[in-house]
CSV table of C-alpha atoms in Angstrom, one decimal:
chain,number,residue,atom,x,y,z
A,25,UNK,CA,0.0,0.0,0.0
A,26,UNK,CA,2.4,2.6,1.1
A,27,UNK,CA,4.8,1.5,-2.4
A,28,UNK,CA,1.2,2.2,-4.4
A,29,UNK,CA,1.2,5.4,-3.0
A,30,UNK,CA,5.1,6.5,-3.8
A,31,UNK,CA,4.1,5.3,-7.2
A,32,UNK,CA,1.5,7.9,-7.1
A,33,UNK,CA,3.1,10.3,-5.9
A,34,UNK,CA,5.9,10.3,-8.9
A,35,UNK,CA,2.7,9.7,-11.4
A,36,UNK,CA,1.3,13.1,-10.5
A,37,UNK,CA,4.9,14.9,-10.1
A,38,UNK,CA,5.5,13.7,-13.5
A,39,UNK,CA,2.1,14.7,-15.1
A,40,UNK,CA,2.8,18.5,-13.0
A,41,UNK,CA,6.0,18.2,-14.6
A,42,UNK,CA,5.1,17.2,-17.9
A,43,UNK,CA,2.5,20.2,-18.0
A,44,UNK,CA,4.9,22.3,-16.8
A,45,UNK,CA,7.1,21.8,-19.5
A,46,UNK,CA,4.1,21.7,-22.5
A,47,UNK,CA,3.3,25.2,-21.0
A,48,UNK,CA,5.5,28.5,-22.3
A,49,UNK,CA,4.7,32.2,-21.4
A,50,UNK,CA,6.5,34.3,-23.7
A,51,UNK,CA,6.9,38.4,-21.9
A,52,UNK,CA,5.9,41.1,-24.7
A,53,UNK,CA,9.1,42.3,-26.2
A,54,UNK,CA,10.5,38.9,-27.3
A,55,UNK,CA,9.8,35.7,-30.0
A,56,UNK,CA,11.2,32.1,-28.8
A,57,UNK,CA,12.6,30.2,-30.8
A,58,UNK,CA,11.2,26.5,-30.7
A,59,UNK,CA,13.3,23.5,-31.9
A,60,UNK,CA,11.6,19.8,-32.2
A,61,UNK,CA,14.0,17.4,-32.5
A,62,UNK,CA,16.6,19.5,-33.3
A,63,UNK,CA,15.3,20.9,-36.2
A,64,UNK,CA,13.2,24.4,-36.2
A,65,UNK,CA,9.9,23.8,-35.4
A,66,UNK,CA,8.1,27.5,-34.6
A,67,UNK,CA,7.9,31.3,-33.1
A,68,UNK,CA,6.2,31.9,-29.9
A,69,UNK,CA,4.7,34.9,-29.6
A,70,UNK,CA,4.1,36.8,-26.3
A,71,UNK,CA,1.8,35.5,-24.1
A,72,UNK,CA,0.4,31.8,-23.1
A,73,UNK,CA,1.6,28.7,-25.4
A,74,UNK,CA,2.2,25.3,-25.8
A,75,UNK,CA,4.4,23.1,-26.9
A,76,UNK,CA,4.9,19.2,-26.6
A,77,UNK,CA,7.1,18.3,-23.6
A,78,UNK,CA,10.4,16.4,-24.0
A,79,UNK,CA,10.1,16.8,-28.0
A,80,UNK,CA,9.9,20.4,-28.5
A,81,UNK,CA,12.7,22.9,-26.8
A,82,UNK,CA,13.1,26.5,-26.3
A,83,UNK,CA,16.4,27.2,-28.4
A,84,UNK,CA,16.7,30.7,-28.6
A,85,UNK,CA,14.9,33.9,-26.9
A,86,UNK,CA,15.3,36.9,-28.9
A,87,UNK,CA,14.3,40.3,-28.1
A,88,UNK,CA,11.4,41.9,-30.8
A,89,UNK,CA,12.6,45.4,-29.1
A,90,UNK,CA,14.8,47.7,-31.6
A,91,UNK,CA,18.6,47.2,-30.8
A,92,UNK,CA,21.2,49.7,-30.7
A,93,UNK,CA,24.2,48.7,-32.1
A,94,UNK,CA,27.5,51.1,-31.5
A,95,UNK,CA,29.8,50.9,-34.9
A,96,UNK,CA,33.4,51.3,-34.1
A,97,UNK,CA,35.9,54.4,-35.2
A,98,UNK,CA,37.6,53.7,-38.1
A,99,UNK,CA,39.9,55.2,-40.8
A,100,UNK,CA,38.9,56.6,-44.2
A,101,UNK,CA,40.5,57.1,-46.9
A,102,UNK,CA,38.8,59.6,-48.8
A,103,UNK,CA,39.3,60.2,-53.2
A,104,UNK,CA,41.7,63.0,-52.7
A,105,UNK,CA,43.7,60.8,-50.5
A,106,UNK,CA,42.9,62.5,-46.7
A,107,UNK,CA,42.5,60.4,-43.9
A,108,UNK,CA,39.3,60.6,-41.7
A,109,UNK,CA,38.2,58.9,-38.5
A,110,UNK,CA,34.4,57.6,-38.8
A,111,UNK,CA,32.0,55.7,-36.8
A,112,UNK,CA,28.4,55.0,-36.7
A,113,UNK,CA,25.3,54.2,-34.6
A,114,UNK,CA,22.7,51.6,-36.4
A,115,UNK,CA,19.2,50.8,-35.0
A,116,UNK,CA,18.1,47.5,-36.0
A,117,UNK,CA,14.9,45.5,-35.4
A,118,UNK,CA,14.3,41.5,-35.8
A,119,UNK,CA,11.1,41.0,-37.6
A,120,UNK,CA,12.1,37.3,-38.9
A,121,UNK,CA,13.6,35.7,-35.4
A,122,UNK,CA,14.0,32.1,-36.9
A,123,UNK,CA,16.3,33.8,-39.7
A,124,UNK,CA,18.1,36.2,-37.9
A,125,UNK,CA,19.7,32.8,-35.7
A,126,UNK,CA,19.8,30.3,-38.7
A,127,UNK,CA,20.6,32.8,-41.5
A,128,UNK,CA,24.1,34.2,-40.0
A,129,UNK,CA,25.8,33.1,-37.4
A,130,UNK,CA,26.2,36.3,-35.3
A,131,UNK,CA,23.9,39.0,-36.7
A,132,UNK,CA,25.3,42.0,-34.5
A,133,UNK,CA,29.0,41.4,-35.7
A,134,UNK,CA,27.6,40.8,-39.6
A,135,UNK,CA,26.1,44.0,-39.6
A,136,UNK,CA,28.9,46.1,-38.1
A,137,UNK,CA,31.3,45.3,-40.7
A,138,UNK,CA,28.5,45.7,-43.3
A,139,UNK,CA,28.3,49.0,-42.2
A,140,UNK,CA,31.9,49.3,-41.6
A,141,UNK,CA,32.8,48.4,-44.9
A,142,UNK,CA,29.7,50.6,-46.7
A,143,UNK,CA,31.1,53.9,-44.8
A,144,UNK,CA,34.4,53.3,-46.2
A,145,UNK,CA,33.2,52.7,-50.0
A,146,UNK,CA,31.2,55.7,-50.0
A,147,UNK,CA,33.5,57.8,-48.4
A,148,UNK,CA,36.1,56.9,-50.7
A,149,UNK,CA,34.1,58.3,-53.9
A,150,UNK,CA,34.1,61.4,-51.8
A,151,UNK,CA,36.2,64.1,-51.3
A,152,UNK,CA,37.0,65.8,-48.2
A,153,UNK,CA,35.0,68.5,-47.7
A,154,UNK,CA,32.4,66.9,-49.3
A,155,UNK,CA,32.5,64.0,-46.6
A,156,UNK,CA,32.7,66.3,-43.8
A,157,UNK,CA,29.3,68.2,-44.7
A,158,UNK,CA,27.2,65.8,-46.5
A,159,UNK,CA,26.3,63.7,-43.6
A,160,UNK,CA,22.5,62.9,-44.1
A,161,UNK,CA,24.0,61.8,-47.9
A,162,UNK,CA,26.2,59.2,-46.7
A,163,UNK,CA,23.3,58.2,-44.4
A,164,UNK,CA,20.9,58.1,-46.8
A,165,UNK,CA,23.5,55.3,-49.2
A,166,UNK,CA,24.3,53.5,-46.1
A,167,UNK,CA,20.9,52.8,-45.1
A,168,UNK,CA,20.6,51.6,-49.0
A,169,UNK,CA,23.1,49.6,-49.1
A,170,UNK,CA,22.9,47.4,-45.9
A,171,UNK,CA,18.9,47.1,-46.2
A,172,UNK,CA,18.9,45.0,-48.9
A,173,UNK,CA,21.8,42.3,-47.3
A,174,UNK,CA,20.4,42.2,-43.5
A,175,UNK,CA,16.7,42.0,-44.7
A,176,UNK,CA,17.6,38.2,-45.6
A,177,UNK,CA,18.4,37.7,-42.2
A,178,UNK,CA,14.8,38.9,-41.0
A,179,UNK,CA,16.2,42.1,-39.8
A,180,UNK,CA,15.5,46.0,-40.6
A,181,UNK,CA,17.3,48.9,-40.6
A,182,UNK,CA,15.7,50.9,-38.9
A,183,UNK,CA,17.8,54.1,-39.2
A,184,UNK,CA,21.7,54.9,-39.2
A,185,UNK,CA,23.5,58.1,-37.7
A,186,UNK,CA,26.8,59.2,-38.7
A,187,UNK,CA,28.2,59.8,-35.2
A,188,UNK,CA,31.6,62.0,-35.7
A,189,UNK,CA,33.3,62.1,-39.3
A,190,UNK,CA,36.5,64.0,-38.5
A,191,UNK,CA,39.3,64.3,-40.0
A,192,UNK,CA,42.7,62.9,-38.5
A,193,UNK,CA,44.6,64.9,-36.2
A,194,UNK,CA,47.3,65.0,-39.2
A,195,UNK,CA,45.2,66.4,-41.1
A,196,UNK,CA,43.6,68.4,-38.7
A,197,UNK,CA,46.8,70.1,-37.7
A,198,UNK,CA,47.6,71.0,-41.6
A,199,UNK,CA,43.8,72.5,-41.9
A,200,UNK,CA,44.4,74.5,-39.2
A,201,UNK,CA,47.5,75.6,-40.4
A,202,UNK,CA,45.7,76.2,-44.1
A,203,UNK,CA,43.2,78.6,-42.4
A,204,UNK,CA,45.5,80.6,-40.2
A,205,UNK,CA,47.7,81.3,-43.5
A,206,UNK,CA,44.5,82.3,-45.3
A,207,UNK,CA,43.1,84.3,-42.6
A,208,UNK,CA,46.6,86.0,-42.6
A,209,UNK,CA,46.5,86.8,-46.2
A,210,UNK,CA,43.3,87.9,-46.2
A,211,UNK,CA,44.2,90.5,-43.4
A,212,UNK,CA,47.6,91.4,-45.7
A,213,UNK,CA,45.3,92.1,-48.6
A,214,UNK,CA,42.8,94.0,-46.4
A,215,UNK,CA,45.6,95.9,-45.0
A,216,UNK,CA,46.8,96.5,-48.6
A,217,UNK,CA,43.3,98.0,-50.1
A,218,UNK,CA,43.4,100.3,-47.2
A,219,UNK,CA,46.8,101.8,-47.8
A,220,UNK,CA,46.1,101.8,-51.5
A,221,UNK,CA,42.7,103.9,-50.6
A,222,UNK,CA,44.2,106.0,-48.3
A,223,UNK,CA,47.1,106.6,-50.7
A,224,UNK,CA,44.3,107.6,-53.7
A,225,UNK,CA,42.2,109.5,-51.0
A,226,UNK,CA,45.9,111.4,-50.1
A,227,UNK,CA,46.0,112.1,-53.3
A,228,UNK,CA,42.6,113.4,-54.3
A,229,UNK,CA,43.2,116.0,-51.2
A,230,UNK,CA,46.6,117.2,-53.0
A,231,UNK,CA,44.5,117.8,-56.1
A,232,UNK,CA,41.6,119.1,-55.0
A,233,UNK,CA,44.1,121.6,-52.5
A,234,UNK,CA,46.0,122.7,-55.6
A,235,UNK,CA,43.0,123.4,-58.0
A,236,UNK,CA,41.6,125.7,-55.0
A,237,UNK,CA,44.8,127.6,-54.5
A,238,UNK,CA,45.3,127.5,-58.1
A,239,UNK,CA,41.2,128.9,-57.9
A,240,UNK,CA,42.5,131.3,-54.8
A,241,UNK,CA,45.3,132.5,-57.0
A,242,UNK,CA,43.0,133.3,-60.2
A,243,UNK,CA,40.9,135.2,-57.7
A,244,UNK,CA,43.6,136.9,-56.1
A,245,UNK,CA,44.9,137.8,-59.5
A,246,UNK,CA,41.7,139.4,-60.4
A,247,UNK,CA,40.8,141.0,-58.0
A,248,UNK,CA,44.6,143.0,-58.2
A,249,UNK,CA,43.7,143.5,-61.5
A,250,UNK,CA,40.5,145.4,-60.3
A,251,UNK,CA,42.5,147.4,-57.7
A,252,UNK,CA,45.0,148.6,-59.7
A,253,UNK,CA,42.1,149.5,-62.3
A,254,UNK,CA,40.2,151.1,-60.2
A,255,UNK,CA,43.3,153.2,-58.7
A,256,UNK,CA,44.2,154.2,-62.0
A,257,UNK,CA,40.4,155.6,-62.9
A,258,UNK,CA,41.2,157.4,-59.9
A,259,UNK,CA,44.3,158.7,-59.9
A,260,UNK,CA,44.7,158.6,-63.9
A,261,UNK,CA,48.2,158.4,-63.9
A,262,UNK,CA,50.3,155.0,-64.9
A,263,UNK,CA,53.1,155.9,-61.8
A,264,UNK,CA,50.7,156.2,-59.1
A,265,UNK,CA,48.7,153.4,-59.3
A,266,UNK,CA,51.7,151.1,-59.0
A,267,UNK,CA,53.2,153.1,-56.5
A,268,UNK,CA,50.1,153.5,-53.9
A,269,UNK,CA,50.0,149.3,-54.8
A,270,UNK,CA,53.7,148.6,-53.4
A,271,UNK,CA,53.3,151.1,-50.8
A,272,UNK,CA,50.4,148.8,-49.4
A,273,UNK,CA,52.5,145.8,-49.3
A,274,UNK,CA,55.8,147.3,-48.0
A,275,UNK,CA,53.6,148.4,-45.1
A,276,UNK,CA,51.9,145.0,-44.7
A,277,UNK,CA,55.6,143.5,-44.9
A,278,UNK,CA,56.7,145.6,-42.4
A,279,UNK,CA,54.1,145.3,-39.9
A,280,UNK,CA,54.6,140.9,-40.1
A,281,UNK,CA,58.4,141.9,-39.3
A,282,UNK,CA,57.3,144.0,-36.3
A,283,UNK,CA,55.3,141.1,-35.2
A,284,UNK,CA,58.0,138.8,-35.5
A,285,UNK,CA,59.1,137.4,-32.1
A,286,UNK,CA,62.9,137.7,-33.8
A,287,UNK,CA,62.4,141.4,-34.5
A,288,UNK,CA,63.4,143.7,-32.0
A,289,UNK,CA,63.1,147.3,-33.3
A,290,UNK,CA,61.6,148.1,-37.0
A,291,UNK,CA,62.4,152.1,-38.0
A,292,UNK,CA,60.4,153.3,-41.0
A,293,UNK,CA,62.0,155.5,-43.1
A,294,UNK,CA,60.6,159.1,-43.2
A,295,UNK,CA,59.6,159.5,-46.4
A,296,UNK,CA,57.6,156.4,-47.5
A,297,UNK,CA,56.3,157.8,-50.7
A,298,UNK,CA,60.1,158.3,-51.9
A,299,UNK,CA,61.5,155.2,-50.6
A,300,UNK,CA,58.8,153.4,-53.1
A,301,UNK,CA,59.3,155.1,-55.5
A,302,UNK,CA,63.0,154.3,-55.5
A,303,UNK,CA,62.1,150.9,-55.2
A,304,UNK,CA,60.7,151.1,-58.9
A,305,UNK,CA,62.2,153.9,-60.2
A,306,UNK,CA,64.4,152.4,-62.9
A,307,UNK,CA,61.1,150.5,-64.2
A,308,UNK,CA,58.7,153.3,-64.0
A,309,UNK,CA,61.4,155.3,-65.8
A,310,UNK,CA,61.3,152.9,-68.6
């Protein structure tokens, strides 16, 4: 009686057991894989299944959720020969689980040097500054050309970034050697222009000065003319006219020498009218 009952007892463990196993709860968020025999038998979905015990077996649990995968930096070799240090970001998601473990034998590392080796062949029909400002370009031809090969592993690309696209530190040292010799000539020839325009704006000011004392002169000129004209209707003699006219400027000479901080004394000679007219004697007398 009591053996009956261990008998039993194992009868209904096992049966527990056996249900147990036949029973599979899948969380949302993943797909198992189910193998019968070895051989691929189906997908779970999420939520309550069941399988048959001891001939069907969970072989893989994969994640329906999108995956991040992190491409590493690399060098670049661009068409006009200039190293550049690249690396990616790639957001995948597994639409086909049974193909993404039968079809390759690690999906993540297939698709990182997929995209590795995409970046480098379209960088390389680039040239430099191309590469380092067309970003959503190479994006846009490396999402092309990796969709096509990962889609037979039941996997899409969701999207790809181009994380940093630099160029080597090389390179970067010649750039920035490049733009501080071309900001320097560009301040040279800035400097230049405004020496040549201060040189033609120099000169303009000569010019203009000499027309208007050349002007100042012509009006000068005339209007001695109209003195001595006007002195000679009134005194109507060809001696005086000349005579008052030197007068005047002896006196005006004199008085700059009396206010000369050199000058000392200044004695005028008595006879003023003489001493001019001694001064153009000979000439008058001609």
């Amino acid at each position: 009686m009591e053996s009956f009952s261990i008998v039993m007892v194992v009868l209904v463990a096992l049966v527990v057991f056996t249900i147990f196993k036949g029973v599979r709860i899948v969380p949302q968020g993943y797909k198992w894989v189910i193998q019968r025999l070895g051989k691929y038998s189906q997908t779970l979905e999420p939520g309550l299944n069941l399988i048959i015990p001891y001939v069907d077996d969970v072989a893989y649990k994969v994640t329906t959720k999108d995956i991040v995968l992190d491409i590493p930096s690399q060098e670049v070799i661009t068409r006009d020969n200039v190293v550049i240090i690249a690396n990616a970001v790639a957001y995948i998601n597994i639409v086909r689980p049974d193909k993404a473990v039968y079809g390759i034998e690690d999906y993540e590392y297939g698709i990182r040097n997929l995209v590795q080796t995409s970046l480098r062949s379209i960088v390389g029909e680039m040239d430099l500054d191309s590469a380092l400002s067309s970003r959503d370009e190479i994006k846009a031809k490396l999402k092309h050309a990796i969709s096509e090969d990962i889609s037979d592993w039941g996997i899409t690309l969701k999207t790809v970034e181009i994380q940093d696209i630099n160029p080597s530190a090389t390179m970067q040292t010649a750039m920035e050697e490049q733009a501080a010799a071309e900001r320097q000539r560009r301040a040279t020839v800035t400097r230049a222009d405004g020496q040549k325009q201060a040189a033609i704006l120099e000169a303009d000011g000569r010019l203009e000065a000499s027309r208007r004392d050349a002007e100042a002169q012509v009006v000068l000129a005339r209007g001695s003319e109209e003195s001595i004209r006007l002195i000679t209707n009134a005194m109507g003699t060809e001696e005086m006219p000349i005579v008052y006219l030197l007068g005047e400027q002896y006196i005006k000479a004199i008085r700059e020498l009396a206010e000369s901080d050199n000058s000392k004394m200044v004695v005028l000679p008595a006879d003023i009218l003489s001493t001019v007219k001694g001064m153009v004697g000979d000439k008058l007398k001609v």
